[in-house]
Every structure is written in C-alpha cells, then in structure tokens.
Amino acid sequence: MELPTFKDIWQDSLQWQPTQDQLEQWEKLYQEILLINNQINLTRITEPNDFWEKHLWDSVAGVIGLDFLQYKESLKAIDIGTGAGFPGLPIGIIFPHWQIALLDSTRKKINVIKLFLEALQLSNCQTIIGRAEDIGHFPEHRESYDLGLIRAVGEVSVCAEYILPFLKVGGIGVLYRGNLQNQEEISLDNALKQLGGKLILVKQFKTPLTQSVRHFIYVEKTIKISEQFPRAVGVPKQQPL
Ligand code: SAH
C-alpha cells in the first residue's frame, strides 16, 4: 500500500503543498508504522486514504497558515501524549528547522518512535518518557517551549492544564479536537483563567476526504503560571479545572 500525494487537495484546503522530499519521508513513516503495527498495535488507522487524512492532513492542518507563528524561526515545540507520533512527527518532517519534543507516558510507544526517528534520520525530534504532570515541573521543560501540541489526550481543560506549564509567556498551545460543544468552550475559558492563558482563535475545518468536523483551538500563555500547576499525576483528569 502506498500513500496518495493529493497535492491539489493540500493546495485547496490549506494553500500549502509538501515537497517531494517530504512526501517521501511521510511514505517512509507510513511503511514503518505498518511494519510495526503487525507486532504492536499502534494505530487502527492504516488504510492509505485514512492515514493520509487522519494522521497527515490533520497533523499539518493544525499548524499551517497562522500569522502568530514565526515559521522562519527555529521554534521549540512539544507534542504531549504523542502516541505513535501524532501530530508531532509529520510536523517535524515538514519543518526541519523546528525542534520538536515528543512526550508520552508509555515507554513502549516512545521506543517505537525512536525507531522511526532513526529510520527517517529525523534529527530535529527528541523523545521524552513521562507524565505531563511530572515533566511540566522539570526546570528544563517548564516554560521553555514556543509551541505546544495536543491531540486525543483528554478533555479541553485537561489539555490546557497539561500544555500551559510547558509554554513560555507568549507561547501558543494548539488543541486538536473533533466536535466542540459550547460547554467545552466554557470550561476551557474557566481553566485558562486559572492557568494564565487566553483563547486566541478557533479554526473549524471539514476534513477533505470524509468531511468530518475538526476544530483547532489556539491558546496563548499570557502570564507566568502558578507552581501549583500542573497538579499531581491523575488529578487533572479526575478533577478537571
Ligand atoms: N496524540 C496521539 C495519541 C493519542 S492517544 C494521536 O492523536 O494519535 C493518548 C496518548 O497520550 C497515549 O499514548 C497515552 O500514553 C498518552 N498520555 C495520556 N495521558 C498522559 C499524560 N498525563 N502524560 C503523558 N502522556 C499521556
């Protein structure tokens, strides 16, 4: 199985196109994932079009065309709860000058990502094993990222509590979501007040192949965060802000 290129769809949906090199890197990543998926269940999304839409298009759509991101500069980014490497890996491939940390609490997944990084010779991505609640307090990671990414890890306010401690003041967090209910926007607003952040933009998309609804929520860290956050392991999920 080979991935589609869909250059025209990239262009129409995001006014952007991958280069030939990037397409080849994505193809390599796809083949690596298929290979390992035979042994370890990494993802249910394995059909070429499905993989293209839900793993590649979706990952990239969250970070393309934003006037508040400095694309030319070397951004420091972190993908929290990256799983098999999404959205961080496809983004690391298209922005080789960004430094991307891929964080997950599951050692097995991080070990697999290390294999991908080696196979793809992706030197701009690093891995971190641990819980966001712990790593967010480490001085080398706390308030040291320009950009935070988080997809399919939990409720919006949980995502906000995971992400904001990692961001520098002025840094941007991207929450990748499916549907977005009013109630979620209210709880996000409430969480951001406590976490020293503000909502700056919500982008809504229909995915180009299956017309599924996607939302990308952009938050900005406005002030230094209280040492109290993130709360102890498990607390953000059990008692969302
Ligand atoms: N972002 C990926 C994976 C989502 S599954 C994707 O969209 O495909 C959620 C992942 O988050 C799992 O791999 C799980 O191990 C990780 N995770 C859950 N809670 C976490 C926490 N508190 N800290 C770090 N990783 C966490």
Coordinates of C-alpha atoms and ligand atoms in Angstrom, one line a residue:
M1 CA 0.0 0.0 0.0
E2 CA 1.2 3.5 -0.9
L3 CA 0.1 6.8 0.4
P4 CA -1.7 9.2 -2.0
T5 CA 0.0 12.5 -2.6
F6 CA -3.1 14.7 -3.1
K7 CA -1.1 17.8 -3.9
D8 CA -4.2 19.5 -5.2
I9 CA -6.1 18.8 -2.0
W10 CA -3.3 20.2 0.1
Q11 CA -3.4 23.3 -2.0
D12 CA -7.1 23.8 -2.0
S13 CA -7.6 23.0 1.7
L14 CA -4.5 24.7 3.3
Q15 CA -2.9 26.8 0.4
W16 CA 0.2 24.8 1.0
Q17 CA 2.0 21.8 -0.6
P18 CA 4.5 19.3 0.6
T19 CA 7.8 19.0 -1.3
Q20 CA 8.9 15.7 -3.0
D21 CA 11.3 15.0 -0.1
Q22 CA 8.6 15.5 2.5
L23 CA 6.3 13.2 0.6
E24 CA 9.0 10.5 0.6
Q25 CA 9.6 10.9 4.3
W26 CA 5.9 10.6 5.1
E27 CA 5.8 7.5 2.9
K28 CA 8.7 6.0 4.9
L29 CA 7.0 6.8 8.2
Y30 CA 3.8 5.1 6.9
Q31 CA 5.7 2.0 5.9
E32 CA 7.5 1.9 9.3
I33 CA 4.2 2.2 11.1
L34 CA 2.5 -0.6 9.0
L35 CA 5.5 -2.8 9.7
I36 CA 5.5 -2.3 13.5
N37 CA 1.7 -2.4 13.7
N38 CA 1.9 -6.1 12.9
Q39 CA 3.6 -6.6 16.2
I40 CA 2.4 -3.8 18.4
N41 CA -1.0 -2.2 18.0
L42 CA 0.0 1.4 17.4
T43 CA -2.9 2.7 15.4
R44 CA -6.2 1.5 13.9
I45 CA -5.8 4.0 11.0
T46 CA -3.8 2.0 8.4
E47 CA -5.7 2.4 5.1
P48 CA -3.8 4.8 2.8
N49 CA -6.5 7.4 2.5
D50 CA -7.5 7.1 6.1
F51 CA -3.9 7.5 7.2
W52 CA -3.4 10.5 4.9
E53 CA -6.5 12.3 6.2
K54 CA -6.5 11.4 9.9
H55 CA -2.7 11.3 10.6
L56 CA -1.1 13.5 7.9
W57 CA -3.6 16.1 6.9
D58 CA -4.9 16.6 10.4
S59 CA -1.5 16.9 12.0
V60 CA -0.4 19.5 9.5
A61 CA -3.7 21.4 9.3
G62 CA -3.3 22.4 13.0
V63 CA -0.1 24.4 12.3
I64 CA -0.3 25.8 8.8
G65 CA -1.1 29.4 7.9
L66 CA -1.1 31.0 11.3
D67 CA 0.0 34.6 11.4
F68 CA 1.1 34.3 15.1
L69 CA 3.6 31.6 14.3
Q70 CA 7.1 32.5 13.2
Y71 CA 7.6 29.9 10.5
K72 CA 11.1 31.0 9.5
E73 CA 12.5 30.8 13.0
S74 CA 13.6 27.8 14.9
L75 CA 10.6 27.1 17.1
K76 CA 10.8 24.8 20.1
A77 CA 7.7 22.7 20.2
I78 CA 6.4 19.8 22.3
D79 CA 3.7 17.2 21.4
I80 CA 2.1 16.0 24.6
G81 CA 0.7 12.4 24.6
T82 CA 2.2 11.9 21.1
G83 CA 1.3 8.1 20.9
A84 CA 2.7 6.9 17.7
G85 CA 4.0 10.4 16.9
F86 CA 0.9 12.5 16.1
P87 CA 0.7 15.3 15.4
G88 CA 4.5 15.8 16.1
L89 CA 6.2 13.6 13.6
P90 CA 4.5 14.8 10.3
I91 CA 5.2 18.4 11.5
G92 CA 8.8 17.6 12.3
I93 CA 9.2 16.3 8.7
I94 CA 7.8 19.5 7.1
F95 CA 9.6 21.9 9.5
P96 CA 13.2 20.5 9.9
H97 CA 14.3 23.8 11.5
W98 CA 11.8 23.4 14.4
Q99 CA 12.9 21.4 17.4
I100 CA 10.1 19.0 18.4
A101 CA 9.9 17.1 21.7
L102 CA 7.6 14.0 21.6
L103 CA 6.3 13.2 25.1
D104 CA 4.4 10.1 26.1
S105 CA 4.0 8.3 29.3
T106 CA 4.2 4.9 27.6
R107 CA 7.7 3.6 27.2
K108 CA 6.6 1.1 24.5
K109 CA 5.4 3.9 22.3
I110 CA 8.4 6.1 22.9
N111 CA 10.7 3.2 22.0
V112 CA 8.8 2.7 18.7
I113 CA 9.1 6.5 17.9
K114 CA 12.9 6.2 18.5
L115 CA 13.0 3.5 15.8
F116 CA 11.1 5.9 13.4
L117 CA 13.4 8.8 14.1
E118 CA 16.4 6.6 13.3
A119 CA 14.8 5.2 10.1
L120 CA 13.9 8.6 8.9
Q121 CA 17.1 10.3 10.2
L122 CA 15.0 13.0 11.8
S123 CA 17.5 14.8 14.0
N124 CA 15.1 17.7 14.9
C125 CA 12.8 15.4 17.0
Q126 CA 13.6 14.2 20.5
T127 CA 11.6 11.9 22.8
I128 CA 10.6 12.2 26.4
I129 CA 9.1 9.4 28.5
G130 CA 6.9 10.6 31.4
R131 CA 3.7 12.1 32.5
A132 CA 2.8 15.7 31.6
E133 CA 2.0 16.3 35.2
D134 CA 5.6 15.5 36.2
I135 CA 7.6 16.7 33.2
G136 CA 5.8 20.0 33.3
H137 CA 7.6 20.7 36.6
F138 CA 11.1 19.9 35.4
P139 CA 13.1 23.2 35.0
E140 CA 14.5 22.2 31.6
H141 CA 11.0 21.8 30.3
R142 CA 8.9 24.2 32.3
E143 CA 8.1 27.5 30.4
S144 CA 10.6 26.6 27.7
Y145 CA 8.5 25.9 24.6
D146 CA 7.2 28.3 21.9
L147 CA 4.5 25.9 20.8
G148 CA 2.6 23.0 22.4
L149 CA 0.5 20.4 20.5
I150 CA -2.0 18.0 22.0
R151 CA -4.4 15.6 20.2
A152 CA -6.7 13.0 21.7
V153 CA -5.4 13.1 25.2
G154 CA -8.5 14.3 27.2
E155 CA -11.0 17.0 27.9
V156 CA -10.2 20.5 26.8
S157 CA -9.4 21.8 30.3
V158 CA -7.2 18.8 31.0
C159 CA -5.3 19.5 27.8
A160 CA -4.9 23.1 28.9
E161 CA -3.5 22.1 32.2
Y162 CA -1.0 19.8 30.5
I163 CA 0.1 22.2 27.9
L164 CA 0.4 25.7 29.6
P165 CA 3.1 24.9 32.1
F166 CA 5.4 23.9 29.1
L167 CA 4.9 27.2 27.3
K168 CA 7.0 30.4 27.5
V169 CA 4.9 33.5 28.1
G170 CA 3.7 34.4 24.7
G171 CA 3.9 30.8 23.6
I172 CA 1.0 29.1 21.7
G173 CA -0.9 25.9 22.5
V174 CA -2.8 24.0 19.8
L175 CA -5.6 21.7 21.0
Y176 CA -6.7 19.3 18.2
R177 CA -10.4 18.5 18.6
G178 CA -13.3 16.9 16.8
N179 CA -16.6 18.4 17.6
L180 CA -16.6 21.3 20.0
Q181 CA -19.5 21.9 22.4
N182 CA -20.4 25.2 24.0
Q183 CA -19.9 23.6 27.3
E184 CA -16.3 22.7 26.4
E185 CA -15.6 26.3 25.4
I186 CA -16.9 27.5 28.8
S187 CA -14.8 25.0 30.7
L188 CA -11.7 25.9 28.6
D189 CA -12.2 29.6 29.4
N190 CA -12.5 28.8 33.0
A191 CA -9.4 26.7 33.0
L192 CA -7.4 29.3 31.1
K193 CA -8.3 32.0 33.7
Q194 CA -6.7 29.8 36.4
L195 CA -3.7 28.8 34.2
G196 CA -2.8 32.3 32.9
G197 CA -3.8 31.8 29.3
K198 CA -6.3 33.1 26.8
L199 CA -8.1 31.8 23.9
I200 CA -7.0 33.5 20.7
L201 CA -8.6 31.6 17.8
V202 CA -10.8 28.6 17.0
K203 CA -10.5 27.2 13.4
Q204 CA -13.1 24.9 12.1
F205 CA -12.5 22.6 9.2
K206 CA -14.2 19.8 7.3
T207 CA -11.6 17.1 6.6
P208 CA -11.1 16.9 2.8
L209 CA -11.9 13.3 2.2
T210 CA -14.6 12.3 4.7
Q211 CA -16.0 15.8 5.6
S212 CA -15.6 15.2 9.3
V213 CA -15.7 18.2 11.6
R214 CA -12.4 19.2 13.1
H215 CA -11.6 22.1 15.4
F216 CA -8.2 23.6 16.2
I217 CA -8.1 25.7 19.3
Y218 CA -5.3 28.1 19.8
V219 CA -4.5 29.4 23.3
E220 CA -1.8 31.9 24.3
K221 CA 0.1 31.8 27.5
T222 CA -0.2 35.4 28.9
I223 CA 1.4 35.2 32.3
K224 CA 3.8 33.0 34.3
I225 CA 1.9 30.1 35.7
S226 CA 1.4 29.3 39.4
E227 CA 3.8 26.5 40.7
Q228 CA 0.6 24.6 41.7
F229 CA 0.1 23.6 38.0
P230 CA 0.0 21.0 36.7
R231 CA -1.4 19.3 39.7
A232 CA -0.2 15.8 40.8
V233 CA -0.4 12.8 38.4
G234 CA -4.1 11.9 37.7
V235 CA -5.6 15.0 39.4
P236 CA -6.1 17.0 36.1
K237 CA -8.2 14.1 34.7
Q238 CA -10.1 13.3 37.9
Q239 CA -10.9 16.9 38.9
P240 CA -10.8 19.0 35.7
L241 CA -10.4 22.7 36.3
Ligands
SAH1 N1 -1.7 12.1 20.1 C1 -1.8 10.8 19.5 C2 -2.1 9.7 20.6 C3 -3.4 9.9 21.3 S1 -3.7 8.6 22.5 C4 -2.8 10.8 18.4 O1 -3.6 11.7 18.3 O2 -2.8 9.8 17.6 C5 -3.2 9.4 24.0 C6 -1.8 9.2 24.3 O3 -1.5 10.1 25.4 C7 -1.4 7.8 24.8 O4 -0.3 7.4 24.0 C8 -1.0 7.9 26.3 O5 0.0 7.1 26.6 C9 -0.6 9.4 26.4 N2 -0.9 10.1 27.7 C10 -2.1 10.0 28.3 N3 -2.0 10.8 29.5 C11 -0.7 11.3 29.5 C12 0.0 12.1 30.5 N4 -0.6 12.5 31.6 N5 1.2 12.4 30.2 C13 1.8 11.9 29.1 N6 1.2 11.2 28.1 C14 -0.1 10.8 28.4

